[in-house]
Amino acid sequence: VINGMFNALSGMLASAQKLQNSANNLVGLGRNKVAVGNNPERRLGVDSTQASKVDISKEMVNQMTAQAEFTANAKVIAVADETIGTILDVKS
């Protein structure tokens, strides 16, 4: 039971990280990155590069999957908590 709780907690952390990664990908969508530096003649120059291409539909699927994984792991923890409570009640 305890191992199941630890596995579920680990799964919840992994799901939260997936959600964070997906959110970070969406935040940078459509932005230009600008770097300012000196050229050989000591003049200020600006280099602009496009942000990486992000597939919004893929990121939304990733977010929904992470949410479902998180919810499933939360249910595992709830059941394990209930089981431990029952075991403690039986022993008392």
Coordinates of C-alpha atoms in Angstrom, one line a residue:
V1 CA 0.0 0.0 0.0
I2 CA 2.8 2.4 0.9
N3 CA 4.7 1.6 -2.2
G4 CA 1.6 2.3 -4.2
M5 CA 1.3 5.7 -2.6
F6 CA 4.9 6.6 -3.4
N7 CA 4.5 5.4 -7.0
A8 CA 1.4 7.6 -7.3
L9 CA 3.2 10.6 -5.8
S10 CA 6.0 10.1 -8.3
G11 CA 3.5 9.9 -11.1
M12 CA 1.8 13.1 -9.9
L13 CA 5.2 14.9 -10.0
A14 CA 5.9 13.5 -13.5
S15 CA 2.5 14.7 -14.7
A16 CA 3.0 18.1 -13.2
Q17 CA 6.4 18.4 -15.0
K18 CA 4.8 17.4 -18.3
L19 CA 2.1 20.1 -17.8
Q20 CA 4.8 22.7 -17.0
N21 CA 6.8 21.8 -20.1
S22 CA 3.8 22.0 -22.3
A23 CA 2.8 25.4 -20.7
N24 CA 6.3 26.7 -21.3
N25 CA 6.1 25.7 -25.0
L26 CA 2.9 27.5 -25.4
V27 CA 4.1 30.6 -23.6
G28 CA 6.9 31.1 -26.1
L29 CA 4.6 30.6 -29.1
G30 CA 5.0 33.3 -31.7
R31 CA 7.6 35.3 -29.8
N32 CA 10.8 36.5 -31.4
K33 CA 14.0 36.1 -29.4
V34 CA 16.2 39.2 -29.6
A35 CA 19.9 39.1 -28.7
V36 CA 21.9 42.3 -28.6
G37 CA 25.7 42.2 -29.2
N38 CA 28.7 44.1 -30.7
N39 CA 29.7 43.6 -34.3
P40 CA 33.4 43.7 -35.3
E41 CA 33.2 47.5 -35.8
R42 CA 32.0 48.0 -32.2
R43 CA 28.5 49.0 -33.3
L44 CA 25.5 47.7 -31.6
G45 CA 23.6 45.0 -33.6
V46 CA 20.4 43.1 -33.1
D47 CA 20.0 39.5 -34.1
S48 CA 16.4 38.2 -34.3
T49 CA 15.4 34.5 -34.6
Q50 CA 12.0 33.0 -34.8
A51 CA 10.8 31.0 -31.8
S52 CA 10.6 27.2 -32.3
K53 CA 7.5 26.0 -34.0
V54 CA 5.0 24.6 -31.5
D55 CA 2.0 22.5 -32.5
I56 CA -0.8 23.8 -30.4
S57 CA -3.0 20.8 -30.8
K58 CA -0.2 18.5 -29.7
E59 CA 0.5 20.6 -26.7
M60 CA -3.3 20.6 -25.8
V61 CA -3.3 16.8 -26.0
N62 CA -0.2 16.7 -23.8
Q63 CA -1.9 18.9 -21.3
M64 CA -5.1 16.8 -21.2
T65 CA -3.0 13.6 -20.9
A66 CA -1.0 15.1 -18.0
Q67 CA -4.2 16.1 -16.3
A68 CA -5.8 12.6 -16.7
E69 CA -2.5 11.0 -15.3
F70 CA -2.5 13.4 -12.4
T71 CA -6.2 12.7 -11.6
A72 CA -5.6 8.9 -11.8
N73 CA -2.6 9.1 -9.5
A74 CA -4.6 11.2 -7.0
K75 CA -7.3 8.5 -7.0
V76 CA -4.6 5.9 -6.2
I77 CA -3.5 7.9 -3.3
A78 CA -7.1 8.3 -2.0
V79 CA -7.7 4.6 -2.2
A80 CA -4.4 3.8 -0.5
D81 CA -5.3 6.3 2.3
E82 CA -8.7 4.7 2.7
T83 CA -7.0 1.2 2.8
I84 CA -4.5 2.3 5.5
G85 CA -7.4 3.8 7.5
T86 CA -9.3 0.5 7.3
I87 CA -6.2 -1.4 8.4
L88 CA -5.7 0.8 11.4
D89 CA -9.3 0.6 12.4
V90 CA -9.1 -3.3 12.2
K91 CA -6.0 -3.3 14.4
S92 CA -7.5 -1.0 17.1

